[in-house]
Every structure is written in C-alpha cells, then in structure tokens.
Coordinates of C-alpha atoms in Angstrom, one line a residue:
X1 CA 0.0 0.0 0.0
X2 CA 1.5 3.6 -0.4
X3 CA 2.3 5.3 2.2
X4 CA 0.8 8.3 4.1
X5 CA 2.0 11.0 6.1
X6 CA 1.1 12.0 9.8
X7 CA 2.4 15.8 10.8
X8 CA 2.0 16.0 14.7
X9 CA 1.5 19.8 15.2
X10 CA -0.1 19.3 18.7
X11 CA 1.8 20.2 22.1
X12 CA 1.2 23.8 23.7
X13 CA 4.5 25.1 22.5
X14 CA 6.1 26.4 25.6
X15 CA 9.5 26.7 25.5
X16 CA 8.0 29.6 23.4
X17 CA 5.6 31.1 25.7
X18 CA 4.6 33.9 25.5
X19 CA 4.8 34.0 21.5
X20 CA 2.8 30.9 21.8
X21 CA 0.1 31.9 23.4
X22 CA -2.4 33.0 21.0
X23 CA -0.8 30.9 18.1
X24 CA 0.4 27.4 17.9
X25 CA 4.0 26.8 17.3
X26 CA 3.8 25.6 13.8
X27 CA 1.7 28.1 12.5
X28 CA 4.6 30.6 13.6
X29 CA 7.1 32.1 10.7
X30 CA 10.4 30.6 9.8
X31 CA 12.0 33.5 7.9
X32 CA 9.2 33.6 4.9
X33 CA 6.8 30.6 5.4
X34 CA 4.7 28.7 7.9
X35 CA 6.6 26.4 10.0
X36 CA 4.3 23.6 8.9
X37 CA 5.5 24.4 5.8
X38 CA 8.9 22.5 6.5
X39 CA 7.6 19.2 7.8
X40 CA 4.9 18.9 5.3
X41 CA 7.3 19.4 2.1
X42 CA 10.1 16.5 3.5
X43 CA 7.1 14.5 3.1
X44 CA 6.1 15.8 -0.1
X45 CA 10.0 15.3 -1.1
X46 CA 9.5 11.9 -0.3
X47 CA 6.6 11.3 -2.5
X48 CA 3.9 11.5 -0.1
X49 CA 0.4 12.8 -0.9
X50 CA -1.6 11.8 1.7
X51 CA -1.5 13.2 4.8
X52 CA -2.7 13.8 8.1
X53 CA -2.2 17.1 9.9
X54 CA -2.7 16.4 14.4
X55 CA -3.1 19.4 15.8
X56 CA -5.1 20.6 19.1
X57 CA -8.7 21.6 19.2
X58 CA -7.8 25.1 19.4
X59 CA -5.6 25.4 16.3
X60 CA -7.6 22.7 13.9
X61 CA -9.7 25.8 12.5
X62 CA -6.3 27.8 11.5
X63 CA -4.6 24.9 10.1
X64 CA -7.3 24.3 7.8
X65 CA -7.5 27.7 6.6
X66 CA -3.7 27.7 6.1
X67 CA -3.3 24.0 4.4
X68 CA -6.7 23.3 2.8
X69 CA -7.4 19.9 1.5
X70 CA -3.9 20.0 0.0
X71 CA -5.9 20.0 -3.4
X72 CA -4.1 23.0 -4.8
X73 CA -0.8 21.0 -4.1
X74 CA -1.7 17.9 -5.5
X75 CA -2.2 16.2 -2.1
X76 CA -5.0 15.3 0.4
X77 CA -4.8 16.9 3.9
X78 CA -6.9 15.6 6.6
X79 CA -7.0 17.0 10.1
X80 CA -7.0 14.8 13.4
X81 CA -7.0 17.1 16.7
X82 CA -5.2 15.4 19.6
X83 CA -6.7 16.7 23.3
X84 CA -4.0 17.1 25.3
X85 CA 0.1 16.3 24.6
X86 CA 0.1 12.9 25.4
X87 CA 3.4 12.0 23.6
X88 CA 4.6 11.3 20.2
X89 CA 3.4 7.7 19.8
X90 CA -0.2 8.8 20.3
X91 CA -0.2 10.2 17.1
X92 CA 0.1 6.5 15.2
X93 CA -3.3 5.6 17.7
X94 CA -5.1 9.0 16.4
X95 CA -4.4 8.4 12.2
X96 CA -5.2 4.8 12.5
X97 CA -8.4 5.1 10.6
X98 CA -6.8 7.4 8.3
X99 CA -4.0 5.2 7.7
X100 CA -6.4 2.0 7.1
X101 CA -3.4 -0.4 7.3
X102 CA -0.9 1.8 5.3
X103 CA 2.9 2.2 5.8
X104 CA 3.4 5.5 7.6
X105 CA 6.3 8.4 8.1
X106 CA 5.3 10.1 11.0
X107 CA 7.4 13.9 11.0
X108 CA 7.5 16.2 13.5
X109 CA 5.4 19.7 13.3
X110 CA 8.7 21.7 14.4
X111 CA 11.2 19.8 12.3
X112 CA 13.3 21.4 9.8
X113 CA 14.9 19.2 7.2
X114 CA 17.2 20.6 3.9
X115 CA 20.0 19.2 1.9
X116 CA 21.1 18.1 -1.1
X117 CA 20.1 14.4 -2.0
X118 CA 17.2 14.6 0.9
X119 CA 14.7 13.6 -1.7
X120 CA 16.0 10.3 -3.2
X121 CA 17.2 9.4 0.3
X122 CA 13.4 9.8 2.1
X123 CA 11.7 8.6 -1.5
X124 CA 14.4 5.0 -1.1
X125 CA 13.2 5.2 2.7
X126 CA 9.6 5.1 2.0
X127 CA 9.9 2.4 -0.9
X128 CA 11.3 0.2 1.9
X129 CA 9.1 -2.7 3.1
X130 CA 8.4 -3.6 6.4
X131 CA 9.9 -2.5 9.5
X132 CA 11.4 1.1 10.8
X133 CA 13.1 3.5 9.4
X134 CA 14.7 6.4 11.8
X135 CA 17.3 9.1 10.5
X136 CA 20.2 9.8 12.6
X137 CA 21.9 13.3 12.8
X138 CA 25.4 14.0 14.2
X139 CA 25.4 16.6 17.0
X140 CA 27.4 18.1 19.5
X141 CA 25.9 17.7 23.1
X142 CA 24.0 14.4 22.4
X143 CA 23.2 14.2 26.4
X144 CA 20.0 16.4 25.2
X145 CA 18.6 14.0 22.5
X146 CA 17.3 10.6 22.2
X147 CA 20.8 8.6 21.2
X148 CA 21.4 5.7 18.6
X149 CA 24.2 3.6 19.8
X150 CA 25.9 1.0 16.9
X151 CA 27.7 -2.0 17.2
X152 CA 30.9 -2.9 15.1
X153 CA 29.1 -3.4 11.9
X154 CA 27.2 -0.2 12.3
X155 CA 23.9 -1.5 12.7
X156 CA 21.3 -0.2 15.7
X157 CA 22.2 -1.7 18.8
X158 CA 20.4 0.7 21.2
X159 CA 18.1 3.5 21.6
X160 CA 18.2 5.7 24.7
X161 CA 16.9 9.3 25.7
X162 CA 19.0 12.3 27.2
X163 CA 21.9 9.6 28.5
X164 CA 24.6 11.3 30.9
X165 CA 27.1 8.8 28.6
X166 CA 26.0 8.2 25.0
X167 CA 26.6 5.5 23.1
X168 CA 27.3 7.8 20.0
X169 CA 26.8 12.0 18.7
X170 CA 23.7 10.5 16.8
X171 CA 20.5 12.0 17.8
X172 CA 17.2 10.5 16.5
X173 CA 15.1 13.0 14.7
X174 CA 11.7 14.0 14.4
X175 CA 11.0 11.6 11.3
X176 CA 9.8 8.4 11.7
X177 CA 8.9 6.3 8.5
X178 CA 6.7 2.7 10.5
X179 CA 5.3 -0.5 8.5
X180 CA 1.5 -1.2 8.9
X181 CA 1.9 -2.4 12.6
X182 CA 2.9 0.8 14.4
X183 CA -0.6 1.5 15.5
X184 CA -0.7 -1.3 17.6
X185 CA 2.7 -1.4 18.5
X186 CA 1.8 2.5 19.9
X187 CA -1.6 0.6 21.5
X188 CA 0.5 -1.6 23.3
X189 CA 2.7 0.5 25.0
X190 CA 2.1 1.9 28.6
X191 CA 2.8 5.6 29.2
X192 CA 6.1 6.7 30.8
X193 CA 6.2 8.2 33.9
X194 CA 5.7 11.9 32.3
X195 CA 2.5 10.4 31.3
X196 CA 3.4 9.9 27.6
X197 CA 3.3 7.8 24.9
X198 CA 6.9 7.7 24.3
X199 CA 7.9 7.8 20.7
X200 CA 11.7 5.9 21.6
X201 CA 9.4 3.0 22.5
X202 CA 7.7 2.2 19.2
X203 CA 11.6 2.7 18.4
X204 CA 12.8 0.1 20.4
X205 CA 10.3 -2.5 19.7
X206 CA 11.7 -2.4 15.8
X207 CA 15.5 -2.6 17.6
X208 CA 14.3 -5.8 19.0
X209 CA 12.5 -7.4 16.4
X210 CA 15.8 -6.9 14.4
X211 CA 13.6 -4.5 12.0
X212 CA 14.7 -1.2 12.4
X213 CA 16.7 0.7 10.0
X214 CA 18.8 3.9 10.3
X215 CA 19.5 6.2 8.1
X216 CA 22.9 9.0 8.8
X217 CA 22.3 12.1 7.3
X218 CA 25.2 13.5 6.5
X219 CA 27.7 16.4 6.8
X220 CA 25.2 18.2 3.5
X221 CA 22.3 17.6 5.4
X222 CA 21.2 20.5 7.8
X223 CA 18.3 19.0 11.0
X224 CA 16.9 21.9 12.7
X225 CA 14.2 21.3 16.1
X226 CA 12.5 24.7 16.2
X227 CA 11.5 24.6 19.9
X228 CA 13.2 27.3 21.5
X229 CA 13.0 31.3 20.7
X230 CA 16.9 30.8 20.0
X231 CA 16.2 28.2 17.5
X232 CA 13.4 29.5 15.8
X233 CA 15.8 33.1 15.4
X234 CA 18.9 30.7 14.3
X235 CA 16.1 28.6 11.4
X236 CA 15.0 31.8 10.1
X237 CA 18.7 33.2 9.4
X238 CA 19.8 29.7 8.3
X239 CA 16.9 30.0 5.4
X240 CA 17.0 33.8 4.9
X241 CA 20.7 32.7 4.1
X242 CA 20.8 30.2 1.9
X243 CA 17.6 31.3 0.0
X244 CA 19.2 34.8 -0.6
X245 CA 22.6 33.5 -1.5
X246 CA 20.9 30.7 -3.9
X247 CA 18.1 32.1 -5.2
X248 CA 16.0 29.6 -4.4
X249 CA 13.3 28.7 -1.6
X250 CA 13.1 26.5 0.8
X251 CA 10.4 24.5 2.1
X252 CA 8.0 25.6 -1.1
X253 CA 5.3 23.8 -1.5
X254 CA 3.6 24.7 -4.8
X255 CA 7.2 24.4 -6.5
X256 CA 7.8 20.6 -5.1
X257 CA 4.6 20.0 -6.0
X258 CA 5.4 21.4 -9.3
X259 CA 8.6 19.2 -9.5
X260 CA 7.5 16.4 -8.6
X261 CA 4.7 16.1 -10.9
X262 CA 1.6 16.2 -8.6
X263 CA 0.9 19.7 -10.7
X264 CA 1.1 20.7 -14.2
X265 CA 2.2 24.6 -15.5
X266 CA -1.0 25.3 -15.5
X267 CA -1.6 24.8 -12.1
X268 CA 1.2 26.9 -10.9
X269 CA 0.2 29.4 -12.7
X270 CA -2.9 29.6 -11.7
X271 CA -1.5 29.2 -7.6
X272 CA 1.2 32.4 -8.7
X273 CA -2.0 34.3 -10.2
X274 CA -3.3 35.2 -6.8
X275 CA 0.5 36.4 -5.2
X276 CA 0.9 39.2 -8.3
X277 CA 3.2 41.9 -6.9
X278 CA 5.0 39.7 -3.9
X279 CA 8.4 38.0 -3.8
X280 CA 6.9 34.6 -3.1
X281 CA 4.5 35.2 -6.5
X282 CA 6.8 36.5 -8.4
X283 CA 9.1 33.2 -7.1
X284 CA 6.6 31.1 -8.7
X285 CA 6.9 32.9 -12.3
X286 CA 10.1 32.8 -12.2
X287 CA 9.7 29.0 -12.3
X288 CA 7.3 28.8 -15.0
X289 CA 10.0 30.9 -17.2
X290 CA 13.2 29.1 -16.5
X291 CA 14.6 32.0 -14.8
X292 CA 14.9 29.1 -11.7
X293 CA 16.2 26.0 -12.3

C-alpha cells in the first residue's frame, strides 16, 4: 500500500511562551513561510500525498485555513486534533483510521529538514518494506537528544533518551517512517512516567525485532528542532541565508509539487496568479519561465 504521512503539530509550544500563546507553534514564521511548511514538504520530497495534519482543538480551524485539503498542491490533507500532549506515539493511535493499514512516516510539526540528496534518500526510505526506518543526525551535546548507539558493523544496537554517557553523537530525529503495525505497537505501550506515549518505545520495539533501520544524514544535510525562541531566530537566518545567496526557496510547497509532478504549469500558474506583486509570487513565475532551475 502507499504510504501516508502524519504531521503531529499538537503540544502547547512552551518553551515559546509567551509568543505561543495566541498561536500554535507551527503556525509561527520561519523566515518567509509557515513552520508547517517545513515538515509537510520533507514528506512531499518523499513522494507523499496523503497526509494527516494532528493538531489541538484550538488550532484545527487555522490549520485548515492555512493547508486546505492540500488539493491546490496535489495532495489530500486531513485533520485529526489530539486533546492534550500525550506524547509522540499517540499520534500513530489517532491516524489509525486514516491510515487504514498503510505504511506511515510520522514527521515532527517543528522539524526542519534541507539538503542536497534529501529527496531520493526519504523517497528510497519510504519504498522500503516492512519495519522502521529512523534518520540519525550527528550533534554536538548528544546528552540532550534521544541517542542511537551502533555495534561494530554499524547496525542499531540501542536506543536511549537524554543519556549522561551516550553510546554515540547520533540524535534521533523527528521523522519516523513505520510499516503497517505501528498503530498497535503504539496501542500496546504503557505511558512513561511523564505520562506519555513515548515515541523511543515504538523505536525500540523495531530494535528488538531486528527490524529497524537507520538512516545517517550526513555532513550536507542541515536538521533543525524549532522549539526554542533561540532556535526558531537561528532557522530563520539559516533560510534567509541560503535562499538569498541561492536564489532559491526552501520548504515551497507549490514548486515541489510542481517538480514532482503532482501539478502541471497550468496549475502553478494559476497558484502564482493570486500572489501578483509579492516575492513569493513573483518566485513562482520565475519558475514557469526558467529563470529558476
């Protein structure tokens, strides 16, 4: 079955209170765009169409006037709401209808993903069958992150979260791509003692069954979590950068769309039509005329 994506955009967002009290986190800028906007086009880069945004009761209503039903894109967005933050894994429990026994890659709401080669590594990912597949990131205080330790052939040997000695500098990120059985392997768990449904657990039950894969993105790969004011300010120089210096955007959705052939020229025309006389719009003609490549 093909697989659909599940964009957890729930939580209340405080490590950025007070900016996050009116607004939820991912509905906050990152330079020129949505936060959403960056989760929602790894998965488009990886050849996703159908997805499912999580979000709280409060912020459903803005999402969908934000996202739509992903039509103009070439996509379907749905909308779950999750009550209260009651962990990552909860997530898999909430899209289990939508998912209806499909593969999944579960991202992050506040997770920031560029580099070049991302697309054919997530699109080889999600053609993989059965099992886990997590992505690994080298950083430099891995004491703060859930760690991957490796054994001598550099396979998975362990999974743990925050450790005062890690087992490696690779963090787990905030994408998770799960065969068919994650929902019940996330019904099966019991929470932690923060209350939670803990996200390393669906992990570790993969790492025992001998079925989890992990991907290393390397040194051209930049991993951004956008939960702190510090890191939001560092994600929006890190893009105004690179799409100044390039030319190019970051995190667009109606020109991945465009490129990967879930729209025609016609449709991005029509989607610049509306954006006459702004950078983004005038972005988008420059795509229809070549001037971007």
């Amino acid at each position: 079955m093909t697989r659909k994506g599940i964009i957890l955009a729930g939580g209340t967002g405080s490590r950025l209170y007070p900016l996050t009290r009116s607004v939820s986190k991912q509905l906050m800028p990152v330079y020129d765009k949505p936060m959403v906007y960056y989760p929602l086009t790894t998965l488009m880069l990886a050849g996703i169409r159908e997805i499912l945004v999580v979000t709280t009761p409060h912020d459903a209503g803005a999402f969908r006037h934000l996202l739509g039903d992903g039509g103009q894109w070439g996509c379907r967005i749905d909308y779950a709401e999750q009550a209260a933050p009651n962990g990552i894994a909860e997530a898999l429990l909430i899209a289990r209808d939508f998912l209806d026994g499909a593969p999944s890659a579960l991202i992050l709401g506040d997770n920031l993903f560029y580099g070049q080669g991302l697309s054919g590594l997530l699109q080889k990912a999600a053609a993989r069958d059965g099992g886990a597949t997590i992505f690994g990131y080298q950083v430099g205080d891995p004491t703060a992150y859930g760690v991957i330790g490796f054994d001598a052939e550099g396979k998975p040997a362990s999974i743990e979260e925050k450790p005062a000695r890690p087992a490696s500098r690779h963090a787990v990120t905030g994408l998770y791509l799960y065969d068919a059985i994650a929902p019940d392997i996330a019904a099966s768990l019991a929470p932690s003692q923060r209350g939670e449904l803990e996200i390393t657990d669906v992990n570790r039950h993969y790492l025992e069954r001998g079925t989890l894969e992990v991907e290393r993105l390397g040194r051209g790969t930049t991993w951004l979590d956008l939960g702190t004011p510090t890191a939001l300010f560092d994600a929006a120089n890190f893009v105004r950068i690179v799409e100044e210096r390039q030319g190019l955007k970051i995190a667009c959705p109606e020109e991945i769309a465009w490129r990967q052939g879930f729209i025609g020229d016609a449709d991005l025309e029509a989607l610049a039509a509306p954006l006459e006389g702004s950078e983004y719009g005038a972005y988008l003609h420059d795509l229809l005329s070549g001037a971007v490549s």
